[in-house]
């Protein structure tokens, strides 16, 4: 008699304690970011003078709640520049050596090169689309059809959308064709994409955030070129679904059940 074994999703928490610690923390961060966006929106409606901090050197004239947000954003980016154990998901830290778990067999460098070229081409399709969006927003700003406050609110909205992509659904996966965030080619592009809407905003506030975001992006891209084996699941065991420790992405769980857990007799 055939007996079906209930499939177990590779990204589910087999401990039976519900969602993983890091996924729970990310949901809390999503709620926090939602409140941040709401606060920014209400400030724009009722206290728009607070946004004077965006202009020129006003950043250094007086303290405001936006200084706290600037510090949070800078710290988030600094954490992507240094190896941080157990604080950030693997997808963000896979560029560092301590996250690399080499496979037992010899690495197929021909296949690795093909993978990196393919994923890089897909990544820069995303970059092109984002450049077009940024150019459109900048053009609207230069024509005074958008204000600096509006551009800041767009960046704040992207601050929320970043975690929606991680926890719920990611439209970029349609282009990148990656399995999940752990294997995502552009995981640490998040802040660069978040702050580029403020490219047309002149002032220390936006310029400093964009500069730090570019530094994070450059480090990521350099590591892709110098250590490609860290970014491929067939050379880095840590990226394989069966070795997942973050259990951060579950939106494709049903597909993983079908692919990884066939019915046995």
PDB file of C-alpha atoms in Angstrom:
ATOM      1  CA  UNK A   1       0.000   0.000   0.000  1.00  0.00           C
ATOM      2  CA  UNK A   2       1.271   3.420  -0.925  1.00  0.00           C
ATOM      3  CA  UNK A   3       1.896   5.797   1.917  1.00  0.00           C
ATOM      4  CA  UNK A   4       2.277   9.504   1.420  1.00  0.00           C
ATOM      5  CA  UNK A   5       4.694  11.368   3.604  1.00  0.00           C
ATOM      6  CA  UNK A   6       3.666  14.940   4.360  1.00  0.00           C
ATOM      7  CA  UNK A   7       6.125  17.216   2.583  1.00  0.00           C
ATOM      8  CA  UNK A   8       8.063  19.671   4.651  1.00  0.00           C
ATOM      9  CA  UNK A   9       8.957  23.030   3.174  1.00  0.00           C
ATOM     10  CA  UNK A  10      12.665  23.653   3.192  1.00  0.00           C
ATOM     11  CA  UNK A  11      12.045  27.206   4.360  1.00  0.00           C
ATOM     12  CA  UNK A  12       9.662  26.324   7.172  1.00  0.00           C
ATOM     13  CA  UNK A  13      10.787  26.133  10.758  1.00  0.00           C
ATOM     14  CA  UNK A  14      11.102  22.416  11.512  1.00  0.00           C
ATOM     15  CA  UNK A  15      11.421  23.133  15.216  1.00  0.00           C
ATOM     16  CA  UNK A  16       7.682  23.672  15.403  1.00  0.00           C
ATOM     17  CA  UNK A  17       8.091  27.049  17.062  1.00  0.00           C
ATOM     18  CA  UNK A  18       6.590  29.056  14.215  1.00  0.00           C
ATOM     19  CA  UNK A  19       8.497  31.583  12.165  1.00  0.00           C
ATOM     20  CA  UNK A  20      12.231  32.020  12.623  1.00  0.00           C
ATOM     21  CA  UNK A  21      13.715  34.654  14.885  1.00  0.00           C
ATOM     22  CA  UNK A  22      15.066  36.724  12.020  1.00  0.00           C
ATOM     23  CA  UNK A  23      11.776  36.577  10.089  1.00  0.00           C
ATOM     24  CA  UNK A  24       9.909  37.707  13.203  1.00  0.00           C
ATOM     25  CA  UNK A  25      12.376  40.559  13.622  1.00  0.00           C
ATOM     26  CA  UNK A  26      11.863  41.563  10.000  1.00  0.00           C
ATOM     27  CA  UNK A  27       8.097  41.731  10.457  1.00  0.00           C
ATOM     28  CA  UNK A  28       8.632  44.016  13.452  1.00  0.00           C
ATOM     29  CA  UNK A  29      10.943  46.125  11.314  1.00  0.00           C
ATOM     30  CA  UNK A  30       8.261  46.280   8.622  1.00  0.00           C
ATOM     31  CA  UNK A  31       5.756  47.607  11.168  1.00  0.00           C
ATOM     32  CA  UNK A  32       8.327  50.162  12.350  1.00  0.00           C
ATOM     33  CA  UNK A  33       8.989  51.304   8.787  1.00  0.00           C
ATOM     34  CA  UNK A  34       5.264  51.669   8.211  1.00  0.00           C
ATOM     35  CA  UNK A  35       5.038  53.993  11.218  1.00  0.00           C
ATOM     36  CA  UNK A  36       8.073  55.928   9.963  1.00  0.00           C
ATOM     37  CA  UNK A  37       6.425  56.506   6.583  1.00  0.00           C
ATOM     38  CA  UNK A  38       3.178  57.563   8.248  1.00  0.00           C
ATOM     39  CA  UNK A  39       5.068  59.993  10.491  1.00  0.00           C
ATOM     40  CA  UNK A  40       6.898  61.446   7.478  1.00  0.00           C
ATOM     41  CA  UNK A  41       3.605  61.860   5.610  1.00  0.00           C
ATOM     42  CA  UNK A  42       1.890  63.577   8.558  1.00  0.00           C
ATOM     43  CA  UNK A  43       4.900  65.854   9.005  1.00  0.00           C
ATOM     44  CA  UNK A  44       4.688  66.840   5.342  1.00  0.00           C
ATOM     45  CA  UNK A  45       1.008  67.694   5.762  1.00  0.00           C
ATOM     46  CA  UNK A  46       1.102  69.539   9.078  1.00  0.00           C
ATOM     47  CA  UNK A  47       4.718  70.620   9.703  1.00  0.00           C
ATOM     48  CA  UNK A  48       6.392  70.956   6.298  1.00  0.00           C
ATOM     49  CA  UNK A  49       9.000  73.360   7.676  1.00  0.00           C
ATOM     50  CA  UNK A  50      10.643  70.361   9.339  1.00  0.00           C
ATOM     51  CA  UNK A  51      11.761  69.334   5.848  1.00  0.00           C
ATOM     52  CA  UNK A  52      14.031  72.364   5.640  1.00  0.00           C
ATOM     53  CA  UNK A  53      16.695  69.934   6.851  1.00  0.00           C
ATOM     54  CA  UNK A  54      16.880  68.623   3.274  1.00  0.00           C
ATOM     55  CA  UNK A  55      18.237  71.883   1.894  1.00  0.00           C
ATOM     56  CA  UNK A  56      21.889  72.842   1.760  1.00  0.00           C
ATOM     57  CA  UNK A  57      23.645  72.746   5.106  1.00  0.00           C
ATOM     58  CA  UNK A  58      20.491  72.988   7.218  1.00  0.00           C
ATOM     59  CA  UNK A  59      21.362  69.519   8.526  1.00  0.00           C
ATOM     60  CA  UNK A  60      23.888  71.192  10.847  1.00  0.00           C
ATOM     61  CA  UNK A  61      21.701  74.068  12.090  1.00  0.00           C
ATOM     62  CA  UNK A  62      19.272  72.398  14.509  1.00  0.00           C
ATOM     63  CA  UNK A  63      18.183  68.971  15.674  1.00  0.00           C
ATOM     64  CA  UNK A  64      15.006  67.380  14.356  1.00  0.00           C
ATOM     65  CA  UNK A  65      13.387  63.911  14.242  1.00  0.00           C
ATOM     66  CA  UNK A  66      14.835  63.528  10.750  1.00  0.00           C
ATOM     67  CA  UNK A  67      18.312  63.380  12.282  1.00  0.00           C
ATOM     68  CA  UNK A  68      17.262  60.205  14.106  1.00  0.00           C
ATOM     69  CA  UNK A  69      16.028  58.699  10.834  1.00  0.00           C
ATOM     70  CA  UNK A  70      19.293  59.674   9.122  1.00  0.00           C
ATOM     71  CA  UNK A  71      21.256  57.906  11.869  1.00  0.00           C
ATOM     72  CA  UNK A  72      19.113  54.766  11.520  1.00  0.00           C
ATOM     73  CA  UNK A  73      19.703  54.691   7.767  1.00  0.00           C
ATOM     74  CA  UNK A  74      23.445  55.261   8.115  1.00  0.00           C
ATOM     75  CA  UNK A  75      23.748  52.485  10.726  1.00  0.00           C
ATOM     76  CA  UNK A  76      21.760  50.103   8.485  1.00  0.00           C
ATOM     77  CA  UNK A  77      24.265  50.720   5.694  1.00  0.00           C
ATOM     78  CA  UNK A  78      27.307  50.481   7.970  1.00  0.00           C
ATOM     79  CA  UNK A  79      26.114  47.028   9.054  1.00  0.00           C
ATOM     80  CA  UNK A  80      26.214  45.964   5.398  1.00  0.00           C
ATOM     81  CA  UNK A  81      29.864  47.033   5.176  1.00  0.00           C
ATOM     82  CA  UNK A  82      31.146  44.889   8.057  1.00  0.00           C
ATOM     83  CA  UNK A  83      30.797  41.186   8.916  1.00  0.00           C
ATOM     84  CA  UNK A  84      27.984  40.921  11.464  1.00  0.00           C
ATOM     85  CA  UNK A  85      27.168  37.517  12.891  1.00  0.00           C
ATOM     86  CA  UNK A  86      23.559  36.598  13.732  1.00  0.00           C
ATOM     87  CA  UNK A  87      22.322  40.163  13.139  1.00  0.00           C
ATOM     88  CA  UNK A  88      21.690  40.277   9.400  1.00  0.00           C
ATOM     89  CA  UNK A  89      20.341  37.603   7.029  1.00  0.00           C
ATOM     90  CA  UNK A  90      22.691  35.490   4.971  1.00  0.00           C
ATOM     91  CA  UNK A  91      21.487  37.125   1.766  1.00  0.00           C
ATOM     92  CA  UNK A  92      22.981  40.421   2.918  1.00  0.00           C
ATOM     93  CA  UNK A  93      26.206  39.009   4.356  1.00  0.00           C
ATOM     94  CA  UNK A  94      27.130  36.375   1.779  1.00  0.00           C
ATOM     95  CA  UNK A  95      29.841  38.630   0.351  1.00  0.00           C
ATOM     96  CA  UNK A  96      31.969  37.983   3.466  1.00  0.00           C
ATOM     97  CA  UNK A  97      34.255  34.983   3.905  1.00  0.00           C
ATOM     98  CA  UNK A  98      32.748  33.861   7.215  1.00  0.00           C
ATOM     99  CA  UNK A  99      29.469  33.124   5.405  1.00  0.00           C
ATOM    100  CA  UNK A 100      31.158  30.950   2.783  1.00  0.00           C
ATOM    101  CA  UNK A 101      30.753  27.164   3.147  1.00  0.00           C
ATOM    102  CA  UNK A 102      32.563  25.534   0.218  1.00  0.00           C
ATOM    103  CA  UNK A 103      31.054  22.426  -1.314  1.00  0.00           C
ATOM    104  CA  UNK A 104      32.897  19.141  -0.849  1.00  0.00           C
ATOM    105  CA  UNK A 105      33.364  18.552  -4.565  1.00  0.00           C
ATOM    106  CA  UNK A 106      35.510  20.678  -6.843  1.00  0.00           C
ATOM    107  CA  UNK A 107      33.780  23.852  -7.997  1.00  0.00           C
ATOM    108  CA  UNK A 108      32.710  23.871 -11.640  1.00  0.00           C
ATOM    109  CA  UNK A 109      34.220  27.244 -12.538  1.00  0.00           C
ATOM    110  CA  UNK A 110      32.812  27.194 -16.049  1.00  0.00           C
ATOM    111  CA  UNK A 111      29.284  26.845 -14.671  1.00  0.00           C
ATOM    112  CA  UNK A 112      30.070  29.408 -11.970  1.00  0.00           C
ATOM    113  CA  UNK A 113      31.178  31.947 -14.571  1.00  0.00           C
ATOM    114  CA  UNK A 114      28.045  31.291 -16.623  1.00  0.00           C
ATOM    115  CA  UNK A 115      25.888  31.786 -13.529  1.00  0.00           C
ATOM    116  CA  UNK A 116      27.559  35.058 -12.539  1.00  0.00           C
ATOM    117  CA  UNK A 117      27.327  36.457 -16.072  1.00  0.00           C
ATOM    118  CA  UNK A 118      23.652  35.500 -16.308  1.00  0.00           C
ATOM    119  CA  UNK A 119      22.684  36.929 -12.936  1.00  0.00           C
ATOM    120  CA  UNK A 120      24.686  40.100 -13.551  1.00  0.00           C
ATOM    121  CA  UNK A 121      22.927  40.704 -16.868  1.00  0.00           C
ATOM    122  CA  UNK A 122      19.580  40.289 -15.105  1.00  0.00           C
ATOM    123  CA  UNK A 123      20.688  42.565 -12.263  1.00  0.00           C
ATOM    124  CA  UNK A 124      21.606  45.356 -14.623  1.00  0.00           C
ATOM    125  CA  UNK A 125      18.242  45.100 -16.338  1.00  0.00           C
ATOM    126  CA  UNK A 126      16.845  46.041 -12.927  1.00  0.00           C
ATOM    127  CA  UNK A 127      19.436  48.823 -12.693  1.00  0.00           C
ATOM    128  CA  UNK A 128      18.371  50.165 -16.098  1.00  0.00           C
ATOM    129  CA  UNK A 129      14.704  50.216 -15.098  1.00  0.00           C
ATOM    130  CA  UNK A 130      15.600  51.993 -11.852  1.00  0.00           C
ATOM    131  CA  UNK A 131      17.738  54.516 -13.720  1.00  0.00           C
ATOM    132  CA  UNK A 132      14.780  55.331 -15.972  1.00  0.00           C
ATOM    133  CA  UNK A 133      12.566  55.810 -12.906  1.00  0.00           C
ATOM    134  CA  UNK A 134      15.174  58.020 -11.236  1.00  0.00           C
ATOM    135  CA  UNK A 135      15.615  60.090 -14.392  1.00  0.00           C
ATOM    136  CA  UNK A 136      11.853  60.591 -14.655  1.00  0.00           C
ATOM    137  CA  UNK A 137      11.568  61.710 -11.030  1.00  0.00           C
ATOM    138  CA  UNK A 138      14.555  64.036 -11.402  1.00  0.00           C
ATOM    139  CA  UNK A 139      13.100  65.564 -14.568  1.00  0.00           C
ATOM    140  CA  UNK A 140       9.803  66.201 -12.799  1.00  0.00           C
ATOM    141  CA  UNK A 141      11.689  67.843  -9.934  1.00  0.00           C
ATOM    142  CA  UNK A 142      13.666  70.095 -12.256  1.00  0.00           C
ATOM    143  CA  UNK A 143      10.387  71.192 -13.848  1.00  0.00           C
ATOM    144  CA  UNK A 144       9.026  71.904 -10.339  1.00  0.00           C
ATOM    145  CA  UNK A 145       6.293  69.315 -10.811  1.00  0.00           C
ATOM    146  CA  UNK A 146       7.575  67.467  -7.748  1.00  0.00           C
ATOM    147  CA  UNK A 147       8.949  68.943  -4.538  1.00  0.00           C
ATOM    148  CA  UNK A 148      11.872  67.825  -2.404  1.00  0.00           C
ATOM    149  CA  UNK A 149       9.355  66.712   0.203  1.00  0.00           C
ATOM    150  CA  UNK A 150       7.614  64.481  -2.343  1.00  0.00           C
ATOM    151  CA  UNK A 151      10.903  62.884  -3.361  1.00  0.00           C
ATOM    152  CA  UNK A 152      11.719  62.234   0.292  1.00  0.00           C
ATOM    153  CA  UNK A 153       8.309  60.628   0.789  1.00  0.00           C
ATOM    154  CA  UNK A 154       8.932  58.401  -2.230  1.00  0.00           C
ATOM    155  CA  UNK A 155      12.210  57.247  -0.644  1.00  0.00           C
ATOM    156  CA  UNK A 156      10.351  56.671   2.624  1.00  0.00           C
ATOM    157  CA  UNK A 157       7.756  54.582   0.774  1.00  0.00           C
ATOM    158  CA  UNK A 158      10.552  52.521  -0.784  1.00  0.00           C
ATOM    159  CA  UNK A 159      11.893  52.046   2.770  1.00  0.00           C
ATOM    160  CA  UNK A 160       8.664  50.139   3.474  1.00  0.00           C
ATOM    161  CA  UNK A 161       8.523  48.384   0.103  1.00  0.00           C
ATOM    162  CA  UNK A 162      12.021  46.982   0.656  1.00  0.00           C
ATOM    163  CA  UNK A 163      10.785  44.660   3.403  1.00  0.00           C
ATOM    164  CA  UNK A 164       7.557  43.905   1.564  1.00  0.00           C
ATOM    165  CA  UNK A 165       9.775  42.493  -1.197  1.00  0.00           C
ATOM    166  CA  UNK A 166      11.602  40.346   1.349  1.00  0.00           C
ATOM    167  CA  UNK A 167       8.639  39.117   3.386  1.00  0.00           C
ATOM    168  CA  UNK A 168       5.654  39.084   1.038  1.00  0.00           C
ATOM    169  CA  UNK A 169       6.339  39.381  -2.684  1.00  0.00           C
ATOM    170  CA  UNK A 170       9.222  40.683  -4.799  1.00  0.00           C
ATOM    171  CA  UNK A 171       8.551  41.973  -8.347  1.00  0.00           C
ATOM    172  CA  UNK A 172      12.276  41.928  -9.163  1.00  0.00           C
ATOM    173  CA  UNK A 173      12.264  38.152  -8.939  1.00  0.00           C
ATOM    174  CA  UNK A 174      10.403  38.154 -12.266  1.00  0.00           C
ATOM    175  CA  UNK A 175      13.571  39.551 -13.866  1.00  0.00           C
ATOM    176  CA  UNK A 176      16.237  37.979 -11.676  1.00  0.00           C
ATOM    177  CA  UNK A 177      14.664  34.500 -11.560  1.00  0.00           C
ATOM    178  CA  UNK A 178      16.274  33.872  -8.172  1.00  0.00           C
ATOM    179  CA  UNK A 179      14.831  31.329  -5.784  1.00  0.00           C
ATOM    180  CA  UNK A 180      14.704  33.556  -2.718  1.00  0.00           C
ATOM    181  CA  UNK A 181      16.382  36.484  -0.964  1.00  0.00           C
ATOM    182  CA  UNK A 182      19.279  34.318   0.202  1.00  0.00           C
ATOM    183  CA  UNK A 183      20.397  33.788  -3.395  1.00  0.00           C
ATOM    184  CA  UNK A 184      19.379  37.271  -4.594  1.00  0.00           C
ATOM    185  CA  UNK A 185      22.016  38.962  -6.764  1.00  0.00           C
ATOM    186  CA  UNK A 186      20.952  42.473  -5.699  1.00  0.00           C
ATOM    187  CA  UNK A 187      20.191  42.002  -1.995  1.00  0.00           C
ATOM    188  CA  UNK A 188      22.440  44.877  -0.881  1.00  0.00           C
ATOM    189  CA  UNK A 189      21.257  47.223  -3.601  1.00  0.00           C
ATOM    190  CA  UNK A 190      18.338  48.121  -1.358  1.00  0.00           C
ATOM    191  CA  UNK A 191      19.619  51.424   0.019  1.00  0.00           C
ATOM    192  CA  UNK A 192      20.904  52.589  -3.350  1.00  0.00           C
ATOM    193  CA  UNK A 193      17.474  51.983  -4.862  1.00  0.00           C
ATOM    194  CA  UNK A 194      15.821  53.533  -1.822  1.00  0.00           C
ATOM    195  CA  UNK A 195      17.670  56.842  -1.939  1.00  0.00           C
ATOM    196  CA  UNK A 196      18.061  57.437  -5.700  1.00  0.00           C
ATOM    197  CA  UNK A 197      14.673  59.230  -5.845  1.00  0.00           C
ATOM    198  CA  UNK A 198      16.403  61.985  -3.831  1.00  0.00           C
ATOM    199  CA  UNK A 199      19.135  62.391  -6.441  1.00  0.00           C
ATOM    200  CA  UNK A 200      17.695  65.772  -7.433  1.00  0.00           C
ATOM    201  CA  UNK A 201      17.526  66.960  -3.811  1.00  0.00           C
ATOM    202  CA  UNK A 202      20.540  69.156  -3.095  1.00  0.00           C
ATOM    203  CA  UNK A 203      21.745  69.167   0.488  1.00  0.00           C
ATOM    204  CA  UNK A 204      23.933  67.249   2.908  1.00  0.00           C
ATOM    205  CA  UNK A 205      21.038  65.045   4.063  1.00  0.00           C
ATOM    206  CA  UNK A 206      20.368  63.379   0.710  1.00  0.00           C
ATOM    207  CA  UNK A 207      23.939  63.559  -0.587  1.00  0.00           C
ATOM    208  CA  UNK A 208      25.397  61.784   2.456  1.00  0.00           C
ATOM    209  CA  UNK A 209      22.819  58.986   2.256  1.00  0.00           C
ATOM    210  CA  UNK A 210      23.421  58.513  -1.460  1.00  0.00           C
ATOM    211  CA  UNK A 211      27.194  58.479  -0.983  1.00  0.00           C
ATOM    212  CA  UNK A 212      26.994  55.780   1.692  1.00  0.00           C
ATOM    213  CA  UNK A 213      24.576  53.763  -0.452  1.00  0.00           C
ATOM    214  CA  UNK A 214      27.005  53.919  -3.387  1.00  0.00           C
ATOM    215  CA  UNK A 215      29.843  52.695  -1.134  1.00  0.00           C
ATOM    216  CA  UNK A 216      27.739  49.706  -0.025  1.00  0.00           C
ATOM    217  CA  UNK A 217      26.863  48.950  -3.659  1.00  0.00           C
ATOM    218  CA  UNK A 218      30.489  49.198  -4.796  1.00  0.00           C
ATOM    219  CA  UNK A 219      31.679  46.782  -2.095  1.00  0.00           C
ATOM    220  CA  UNK A 220      28.963  44.310  -3.082  1.00  0.00           C
ATOM    221  CA  UNK A 221      29.803  44.499  -6.778  1.00  0.00           C
ATOM    222  CA  UNK A 222      33.543  44.190  -6.138  1.00  0.00           C
ATOM    223  CA  UNK A 223      32.975  41.061  -4.073  1.00  0.00           C
ATOM    224  CA  UNK A 224      30.811  39.558  -6.829  1.00  0.00           C
ATOM    225  CA  UNK A 225      33.726  40.010  -9.231  1.00  0.00           C
ATOM    226  CA  UNK A 226      36.489  38.945  -6.815  1.00  0.00           C
ATOM    227  CA  UNK A 227      34.704  36.122  -4.943  1.00  0.00           C
ATOM    228  CA  UNK A 228      31.917  34.847  -7.234  1.00  0.00           C
ATOM    229  CA  UNK A 229      31.900  31.459  -5.499  1.00  0.00           C
ATOM    230  CA  UNK A 230      30.311  33.092  -2.446  1.00  0.00           C
ATOM    231  CA  UNK A 231      27.231  34.071  -4.488  1.00  0.00           C
ATOM    232  CA  UNK A 232      26.312  30.696  -6.042  1.00  0.00           C
ATOM    233  CA  UNK A 233      24.511  27.948  -4.196  1.00  0.00           C
ATOM    234  CA  UNK A 234      26.447  25.242  -6.094  1.00  0.00           C
ATOM    235  CA  UNK A 235      29.734  26.551  -4.710  1.00  0.00           C
ATOM    236  CA  UNK A 236      28.534  27.932  -1.372  1.00  0.00           C
ATOM    237  CA  UNK A 237      26.568  25.348   0.626  1.00  0.00           C
ATOM    238  CA  UNK A 238      25.251  28.039   2.969  1.00  0.00           C
ATOM    239  CA  UNK A 239      23.012  29.321   0.166  1.00  0.00           C
ATOM    240  CA  UNK A 240      21.328  25.970  -0.420  1.00  0.00           C
ATOM    241  CA  UNK A 241      17.723  25.671   0.680  1.00  0.00           C
ATOM    242  CA  UNK A 242      18.470  22.598   2.781  1.00  0.00           C
ATOM    243  CA  UNK A 243      20.992  24.602   4.833  1.00  0.00           C
ATOM    244  CA  UNK A 244      18.797  27.647   5.313  1.00  0.00           C
ATOM    245  CA  UNK A 245      19.098  29.146   8.786  1.00  0.00           C
ATOM    246  CA  UNK A 246      17.242  32.434   8.240  1.00  0.00           C
ATOM    247  CA  UNK A 247      13.955  30.936   7.013  1.00  0.00           C
ATOM    248  CA  UNK A 248      13.212  34.461   5.894  1.00  0.00           C
ATOM    249  CA  UNK A 249      11.414  33.888   2.591  1.00  0.00           C
ATOM    250  CA  UNK A 250       8.320  31.717   2.538  1.00  0.00           C
ATOM    251  CA  UNK A 251       6.373  33.173  -0.394  1.00  0.00           C
ATOM    252  CA  UNK A 252       7.564  30.353  -2.678  1.00  0.00           C
ATOM    253  CA  UNK A 253       7.082  27.617  -0.097  1.00  0.00           C
ATOM    254  CA  UNK A 254       4.537  25.653  -2.130  1.00  0.00           C
ATOM    255  CA  UNK A 255       6.912  25.363  -5.088  1.00  0.00           C
ATOM    256  CA  UNK A 256       9.720  24.194  -2.810  1.00  0.00           C
ATOM    257  CA  UNK A 257       7.465  21.486  -1.417  1.00  0.00           C
ATOM    258  CA  UNK A 258       6.860  20.103  -4.881  1.00  0.00           C
ATOM    259  CA  UNK A 259      10.493  20.367  -5.978  1.00  0.00           C
ATOM    260  CA  UNK A 260      12.253  19.100  -2.872  1.00  0.00           C
ATOM    261  CA  UNK A 261       9.831  16.674  -1.259  1.00  0.00           C
ATOM    262  CA  UNK A 262       8.252  14.270  -3.743  1.00  0.00           C
ATOM    263  CA  UNK A 263       5.788  11.670  -2.516  1.00  0.00           C
ATOM    264  CA  UNK A 264       7.514   8.416  -1.648  1.00  0.00           C
ATOM    265  CA  UNK A 265       6.144   4.905  -1.486  1.00  0.00           C
TER     266      UNK A 265
END
